[in-house]
């Protein structure tokens, strides 16, 4: 190739080389931009997936758990059992019909002792200067239930007593402390409620003939010395067992500003732990007790690992499902 041809070709070559460089730079810039766009979109997608995952967790956490609600109060009526020194519950109808003006009116009066039916024993019932019903803090009226089951013991001995080892066994089985709970003594006596003689041990009101389970002096003392509980309830007529004349369980427990709950219904429907109790006594000023509505709430149990009920096994071993 002669010099003239080379001179003609060089400008064209230089222009093409510059165009190639420009294209390379442009493509590189576009490539980087495309990469940035890709990474941005990928990150947005990952962020969306992550947020969706967190949202699903929140939905699961906030999903309502079906709850069982148990009424633990016997209906107050003419069949209500009562401590012999108390006035029997009586409902007197005042109005029950259509009035002259054309509207319906139903109205009653009731007469009753305080320590009848499902009721609270306020600490002042057996301890001078302790809380009356209206003085008990609200924080003590809502708490976890600790169900101490002595049903088998009571089947063999109707005067059976809760002992210290019954409390210790509950803590060992549940893995929980009794601190901050309301203790419920389950003896199986609720099934006798509609039969006065079966429930108190005699057809008359002679307290020396009473027979039903209760709490021993030693167990009451250990509980008050070693644990901080709010209340102690039982499905029998009294915290003390039937033959007791000194009523030491009452005296020891109530002296620590711990209230009692007596004639508690449907105790057999509670798990040994996992339920929350709502204790609602009538707020009577300066009173030693009051009729009381008690409600227990706990997650519905579908089944357990071995087919047993919640009352027989620790809730740690129970599988909870939505129905």
Tab-separated table of C-alpha atoms in Angstrom:
chain	number	residue	atom	x	y	z
A	1	UNK	CA	0.000	0.000	0.000
A	2	UNK	CA	1.419	3.401	-0.982
A	3	UNK	CA	1.703	6.382	1.299
A	4	UNK	CA	-1.282	8.099	-0.282
A	5	UNK	CA	-3.542	5.163	0.437
A	6	UNK	CA	-2.274	4.990	3.980
A	7	UNK	CA	-2.930	8.684	4.430
A	8	UNK	CA	-6.500	8.182	3.215
A	9	UNK	CA	-7.141	5.139	5.448
A	10	UNK	CA	-5.676	6.478	8.698
A	11	UNK	CA	-8.371	9.088	9.387
A	12	UNK	CA	-11.053	6.476	8.780
A	13	UNK	CA	-9.268	4.023	11.056
A	14	UNK	CA	-8.876	6.627	13.766
A	15	UNK	CA	-12.536	7.557	13.521
A	16	UNK	CA	-13.583	3.905	13.802
A	17	UNK	CA	-11.214	3.355	16.695
A	18	UNK	CA	-12.652	6.375	18.516
A	19	UNK	CA	-16.184	5.205	17.764
A	20	UNK	CA	-15.248	1.778	19.135
A	21	UNK	CA	-13.855	3.372	22.278
A	22	UNK	CA	-16.962	5.494	22.668
A	23	UNK	CA	-19.183	2.457	22.172
A	24	UNK	CA	-17.096	0.495	24.650
A	25	UNK	CA	-17.356	3.232	27.236
A	26	UNK	CA	-21.051	3.667	26.542
A	27	UNK	CA	-21.676	-0.062	26.763
A	28	UNK	CA	-19.653	-0.263	29.946
A	29	UNK	CA	-21.654	2.561	31.505
A	30	UNK	CA	-24.891	0.958	30.388
A	31	UNK	CA	-23.651	-2.366	31.689
A	32	UNK	CA	-22.887	-0.855	35.049
A	33	UNK	CA	-26.254	0.856	35.085
A	34	UNK	CA	-27.937	-2.397	34.146
A	35	UNK	CA	-26.083	-4.174	36.933
A	36	UNK	CA	-27.069	-1.498	39.396
A	37	UNK	CA	-30.684	-1.751	38.248
A	38	UNK	CA	-30.563	-5.543	38.541
A	39	UNK	CA	-29.116	-5.421	42.042
A	40	UNK	CA	-31.605	-2.751	43.052
A	41	UNK	CA	-34.520	-4.839	41.818
A	42	UNK	CA	-33.105	-7.955	43.418
A	43	UNK	CA	-32.689	-6.156	46.732
A	44	UNK	CA	-36.225	-4.806	46.505
A	45	UNK	CA	-37.512	-8.321	45.845
A	46	UNK	CA	-35.560	-9.723	48.781
A	47	UNK	CA	-36.835	-6.899	50.970
A	48	UNK	CA	-40.398	-7.642	49.866
A	49	UNK	CA	-39.968	-11.351	50.618
A	50	UNK	CA	-38.438	-10.569	54.016
A	51	UNK	CA	-41.233	-8.137	54.919
A	52	UNK	CA	-43.823	-10.680	53.814
A	53	UNK	CA	-42.142	-13.264	56.028
A	54	UNK	CA	-42.175	-10.920	59.014
A	55	UNK	CA	-45.792	-10.074	58.307
A	56	UNK	CA	-46.737	-13.754	58.250
A	57	UNK	CA	-44.990	-14.270	61.595
A	58	UNK	CA	-46.901	-11.325	63.070
A	59	UNK	CA	-50.180	-12.736	61.760
A	60	UNK	CA	-49.387	-16.109	63.326
A	61	UNK	CA	-48.406	-14.508	66.613
A	62	UNK	CA	-51.542	-12.379	66.663
A	63	UNK	CA	-53.860	-15.185	65.600
A	64	UNK	CA	-56.530	-15.687	68.282
A	65	UNK	CA	-56.122	-18.820	70.390
A	66	UNK	CA	-59.480	-20.428	71.203
A	67	UNK	CA	-60.112	-20.228	74.930
A	68	UNK	CA	-62.132	-22.345	77.308
A	69	UNK	CA	-64.120	-20.443	79.941
A	70	UNK	CA	-65.339	-22.246	83.046
A	71	UNK	CA	-67.885	-20.901	85.520
A	72	UNK	CA	-66.686	-21.989	88.958
A	73	UNK	CA	-69.651	-20.657	90.929
A	74	UNK	CA	-72.731	-22.589	91.997
A	75	UNK	CA	-76.096	-20.951	91.344
A	76	UNK	CA	-77.575	-19.317	94.438
A	77	UNK	CA	-81.065	-20.689	95.067
A	78	UNK	CA	-83.070	-22.685	97.609
A	79	UNK	CA	-80.691	-25.667	97.226
A	80	UNK	CA	-77.540	-23.686	98.085
A	81	UNK	CA	-75.500	-25.323	100.847
A	82	UNK	CA	-74.349	-23.126	103.720
A	83	UNK	CA	-72.430	-23.118	106.986
A	84	UNK	CA	-74.899	-24.049	109.756
A	85	UNK	CA	-74.539	-20.791	111.682
A	86	UNK	CA	-75.408	-18.750	108.576
A	87	UNK	CA	-78.831	-17.827	107.236
A	88	UNK	CA	-79.940	-19.967	104.310
A	89	UNK	CA	-80.218	-18.227	100.945
A	90	UNK	CA	-83.777	-17.096	100.240
A	91	UNK	CA	-85.146	-15.275	97.205
A	92	UNK	CA	-88.430	-13.404	97.664
A	93	UNK	CA	-90.352	-12.277	94.586
A	94	UNK	CA	-91.632	-8.693	94.850
A	95	UNK	CA	-92.907	-8.153	91.316
A	96	UNK	CA	-93.287	-10.570	88.440
A	97	UNK	CA	-95.778	-9.519	85.808
A	98	UNK	CA	-97.237	-6.870	83.538
A	99	UNK	CA	-97.901	-3.579	85.296
A	100	UNK	CA	-101.038	-1.447	84.948
A	101	UNK	CA	-99.106	0.894	82.666
A	102	UNK	CA	-98.468	-2.006	80.276
A	103	UNK	CA	-94.769	-2.714	80.876
A	104	UNK	CA	-93.217	-5.865	82.324
A	105	UNK	CA	-91.511	-5.769	85.724
A	106	UNK	CA	-89.625	-8.505	87.547
A	107	UNK	CA	-88.010	-7.720	90.906
A	108	UNK	CA	-86.852	-9.702	93.938
A	109	UNK	CA	-85.230	-9.380	97.328
A	110	UNK	CA	-82.806	-11.918	98.712
A	111	UNK	CA	-81.819	-12.808	102.240
A	112	UNK	CA	-78.679	-14.756	102.984
A	113	UNK	CA	-75.711	-15.223	105.222
A	114	UNK	CA	-72.351	-14.247	103.745
A	115	UNK	CA	-70.625	-17.619	104.110
A	116	UNK	CA	-72.985	-19.628	101.901
A	117	UNK	CA	-72.633	-21.196	98.472
A	118	UNK	CA	-69.536	-20.271	96.471
A	119	UNK	CA	-68.027	-17.490	98.545
A	120	UNK	CA	-64.886	-15.764	99.723
A	121	UNK	CA	-63.462	-15.817	103.229
A	122	UNK	CA	-61.762	-12.449	103.620
A	123	UNK	CA	-58.618	-12.435	105.789
A	124	UNK	CA	-60.442	-10.559	108.579
A	125	UNK	CA	-62.763	-13.579	108.952
A	126	UNK	CA	-60.162	-15.266	111.203
A	127	UNK	CA	-57.485	-12.594	111.688
A	128	UNK	CA	-58.036	-9.301	113.479
A	129	UNK	CA	-56.953	-6.238	111.548
A	130	UNK	CA	-56.509	-8.040	108.237
A	131	UNK	CA	-58.223	-7.136	104.954
A	132	UNK	CA	-61.986	-7.148	104.625
A	133	UNK	CA	-63.506	-8.068	101.252
A	134	UNK	CA	-63.506	-4.501	99.953
A	135	UNK	CA	-59.833	-4.001	100.898
A	136	UNK	CA	-58.356	-6.890	98.919
A	137	UNK	CA	-56.220	-5.460	96.061
A	138	UNK	CA	-57.484	-6.091	92.542
A	139	UNK	CA	-54.064	-7.495	91.662
A	140	UNK	CA	-54.790	-10.388	94.050
A	141	UNK	CA	-58.088	-11.246	92.368
A	142	UNK	CA	-56.644	-12.203	88.972
A	143	UNK	CA	-53.849	-14.762	88.923
A	144	UNK	CA	-52.774	-18.168	87.578
A	145	UNK	CA	-54.497	-21.174	89.116
A	146	UNK	CA	-52.437	-23.915	90.744
A	147	UNK	CA	-54.673	-26.978	91.035
A	148	UNK	CA	-53.598	-29.407	93.761
A	149	UNK	CA	-55.333	-32.692	92.994
A	150	UNK	CA	-56.017	-34.965	95.986
A	151	UNK	CA	-58.957	-36.795	94.403
A	152	UNK	CA	-57.489	-40.282	94.819
A	153	UNK	CA	-56.545	-39.587	98.417
A	154	UNK	CA	-60.056	-38.277	99.147
A	155	UNK	CA	-61.675	-41.353	97.579
A	156	UNK	CA	-59.887	-43.506	100.138
A	157	UNK	CA	-60.400	-41.156	103.093
A	158	UNK	CA	-63.213	-38.592	103.140
A	159	UNK	CA	-61.328	-36.654	105.847
A	160	UNK	CA	-58.125	-36.563	103.761
A	161	UNK	CA	-55.676	-33.724	104.281
A	162	UNK	CA	-53.466	-31.807	101.874
A	163	UNK	CA	-49.877	-32.275	103.023
A	164	UNK	CA	-46.660	-30.392	102.243
A	165	UNK	CA	-45.590	-32.991	99.688
A	166	UNK	CA	-48.761	-32.305	97.665
A	167	UNK	CA	-47.515	-28.752	97.079
A	168	UNK	CA	-43.988	-29.937	96.341
A	169	UNK	CA	-45.235	-32.555	93.874
A	170	UNK	CA	-47.216	-29.896	92.017
A	171	UNK	CA	-44.119	-27.739	91.600
A	172	UNK	CA	-42.059	-30.717	90.470
A	173	UNK	CA	-44.699	-31.856	87.966
A	174	UNK	CA	-45.486	-28.427	86.535
A	175	UNK	CA	-42.004	-26.949	86.662
A	176	UNK	CA	-43.594	-23.817	88.126
A	177	UNK	CA	-43.497	-22.069	91.484
A	178	UNK	CA	-46.614	-21.576	93.576
A	179	UNK	CA	-45.595	-17.945	94.043
A	180	UNK	CA	-48.137	-15.506	92.632
A	181	UNK	CA	-50.870	-18.114	92.175
A	182	UNK	CA	-54.324	-18.817	93.543
A	183	UNK	CA	-54.248	-22.370	94.832
A	184	UNK	CA	-57.233	-24.613	94.160
A	185	UNK	CA	-57.595	-27.827	96.172
A	186	UNK	CA	-59.422	-30.397	94.046
A	187	UNK	CA	-60.818	-33.324	96.027
A	188	UNK	CA	-63.595	-34.403	93.670
A	189	UNK	CA	-66.195	-33.205	96.180
A	190	UNK	CA	-68.051	-31.189	93.570
A	191	UNK	CA	-69.912	-34.273	92.358
A	192	UNK	CA	-71.565	-34.432	95.818
A	193	UNK	CA	-72.895	-30.855	95.753
A	194	UNK	CA	-76.525	-31.803	95.145
A	195	UNK	CA	-76.541	-34.246	98.077
A	196	UNK	CA	-76.118	-32.470	101.418
A	197	UNK	CA	-75.361	-35.622	103.399
A	198	UNK	CA	-72.758	-36.788	100.886
A	199	UNK	CA	-71.220	-33.312	100.742
A	200	UNK	CA	-70.872	-32.529	104.466
A	201	UNK	CA	-71.101	-36.031	105.932
A	202	UNK	CA	-74.361	-35.711	107.836
A	203	UNK	CA	-78.008	-34.869	107.050
A	204	UNK	CA	-78.214	-32.425	109.958
A	205	UNK	CA	-76.192	-29.332	110.851
A	206	UNK	CA	-74.133	-30.835	113.677
A	207	UNK	CA	-70.572	-29.670	112.915
A	208	UNK	CA	-69.091	-32.492	115.022
A	209	UNK	CA	-70.373	-34.940	112.401
A	210	UNK	CA	-68.885	-33.180	109.376
A	211	UNK	CA	-66.648	-35.229	107.067
A	212	UNK	CA	-64.874	-33.829	104.006
A	213	UNK	CA	-61.243	-33.185	102.935
A	214	UNK	CA	-59.212	-30.111	103.854
A	215	UNK	CA	-55.739	-28.660	104.384
A	216	UNK	CA	-53.481	-29.846	107.187
A	217	UNK	CA	-52.017	-27.417	109.696
A	218	UNK	CA	-48.502	-28.334	108.555
A	219	UNK	CA	-49.274	-27.753	104.874
A	220	UNK	CA	-50.936	-24.403	105.590
A	221	UNK	CA	-47.953	-23.274	107.661
A	222	UNK	CA	-45.407	-24.404	105.064
A	223	UNK	CA	-47.308	-22.611	102.310
A	224	UNK	CA	-47.488	-19.331	104.217
A	225	UNK	CA	-43.838	-19.526	105.299
A	226	UNK	CA	-42.359	-20.479	101.941
A	227	UNK	CA	-44.592	-19.186	99.160
A	228	UNK	CA	-46.348	-15.939	98.299
A	229	UNK	CA	-49.858	-16.881	97.149
A	230	UNK	CA	-52.949	-14.688	96.812
A	231	UNK	CA	-55.729	-17.087	97.696
A	232	UNK	CA	-56.557	-20.704	98.526
A	233	UNK	CA	-59.752	-22.312	97.253
A	234	UNK	CA	-61.444	-25.655	97.767
A	235	UNK	CA	-64.364	-27.611	96.336
A	236	UNK	CA	-65.537	-28.476	99.867
A	237	UNK	CA	-67.426	-26.580	102.571
A	238	UNK	CA	-64.264	-25.360	104.313
A	239	UNK	CA	-60.490	-24.919	104.031
A	240	UNK	CA	-60.193	-27.207	107.072
A	241	UNK	CA	-61.393	-30.788	106.858
A	242	UNK	CA	-64.716	-31.830	108.381
A	243	UNK	CA	-63.551	-33.147	111.779
A	244	UNK	CA	-61.416	-30.066	112.482
A	245	UNK	CA	-62.628	-28.038	115.449
A	246	UNK	CA	-59.633	-25.706	115.781
A	247	UNK	CA	-59.819	-24.573	112.133
A	248	UNK	CA	-56.056	-24.088	111.970
A	249	UNK	CA	-55.896	-23.848	108.163
A	250	UNK	CA	-58.239	-20.848	108.301
A	251	UNK	CA	-56.288	-19.210	111.094
A	252	UNK	CA	-52.865	-19.695	109.511
A	253	UNK	CA	-53.773	-18.782	105.930
A	254	UNK	CA	-56.041	-15.792	106.538
A	255	UNK	CA	-53.590	-14.294	109.038
A	256	UNK	CA	-51.206	-13.667	106.096
A	257	UNK	CA	-53.843	-11.620	104.220
A	258	UNK	CA	-54.482	-14.582	101.929
A	259	UNK	CA	-58.183	-15.070	101.210
A	260	UNK	CA	-60.093	-18.343	101.062
A	261	UNK	CA	-62.594	-19.576	98.464
A	262	UNK	CA	-65.058	-22.286	99.477
A	263	UNK	CA	-67.616	-24.408	97.626
A	264	UNK	CA	-65.856	-23.766	94.322
A	265	UNK	CA	-67.663	-25.423	91.398
A	266	UNK	CA	-66.371	-27.324	88.349
A	267	UNK	CA	-62.896	-27.834	89.752
A	268	UNK	CA	-62.607	-31.024	87.692
A	269	UNK	CA	-62.657	-28.974	84.472
A	270	UNK	CA	-59.365	-27.182	85.170
A	271	UNK	CA	-55.873	-28.225	84.051
A	272	UNK	CA	-53.374	-28.487	86.894
A	273	UNK	CA	-51.821	-25.269	85.598
A	274	UNK	CA	-52.278	-22.963	82.638
A	275	UNK	CA	-55.606	-21.424	83.684
A	276	UNK	CA	-56.112	-17.834	84.786
A	277	UNK	CA	-58.659	-17.148	87.517
A	278	UNK	CA	-60.873	-14.081	87.792
A	279	UNK	CA	-62.237	-13.851	91.334
A	280	UNK	CA	-65.120	-11.391	91.734
A	281	UNK	CA	-66.569	-11.124	95.247
A	282	UNK	CA	-69.465	-8.803	95.985
A	283	UNK	CA	-67.785	-5.644	97.287
A	284	UNK	CA	-69.312	-5.413	100.761
A	285	UNK	CA	-67.701	-2.850	103.036
A	286	UNK	CA	-65.929	-4.210	106.135
A	287	UNK	CA	-67.298	-7.700	105.476
A	288	UNK	CA	-65.615	-10.978	106.441
A	289	UNK	CA	-66.732	-12.602	103.203
A	290	UNK	CA	-69.008	-12.355	100.188
A	291	UNK	CA	-70.785	-14.412	97.532
A	292	UNK	CA	-68.235	-14.728	94.742
A	293	UNK	CA	-68.278	-15.304	90.997
A	294	UNK	CA	-65.163	-17.159	89.835
A	295	UNK	CA	-64.239	-17.623	86.179
A	296	UNK	CA	-61.344	-19.691	84.833
A	297	UNK	CA	-59.903	-19.120	81.354
A	298	UNK	CA	-57.376	-21.343	79.570
A	299	UNK	CA	-56.477	-22.470	76.001
A	300	UNK	CA	-58.717	-25.179	74.583
A	301	UNK	CA	-57.008	-28.541	74.605
A	302	UNK	CA	-57.596	-30.870	71.656
A	303	UNK	CA	-55.653	-33.862	72.926
A	304	UNK	CA	-52.500	-34.874	74.782
A	305	UNK	CA	-49.611	-37.038	73.683
A	306	UNK	CA	-50.953	-40.105	75.431
A	307	UNK	CA	-54.670	-39.332	75.289
A	308	UNK	CA	-54.983	-38.219	78.911
A	309	UNK	CA	-56.879	-35.079	79.882
A	310	UNK	CA	-55.485	-31.736	80.965
A	311	UNK	CA	-56.357	-32.525	84.563
A	312	UNK	CA	-54.017	-35.514	84.546
A	313	UNK	CA	-50.903	-34.150	82.915
A	314	UNK	CA	-48.642	-31.138	83.037
A	315	UNK	CA	-49.579	-28.592	80.377
A	316	UNK	CA	-45.959	-28.696	79.239
A	317	UNK	CA	-46.765	-32.127	77.775
A	318	UNK	CA	-50.018	-31.049	76.134
A	319	UNK	CA	-50.352	-30.137	72.456
A	320	UNK	CA	-52.644	-27.172	71.860
A	321	UNK	CA	-54.387	-26.903	68.496
A	322	UNK	CA	-56.981	-24.649	66.950
A	323	UNK	CA	-60.156	-26.557	66.225
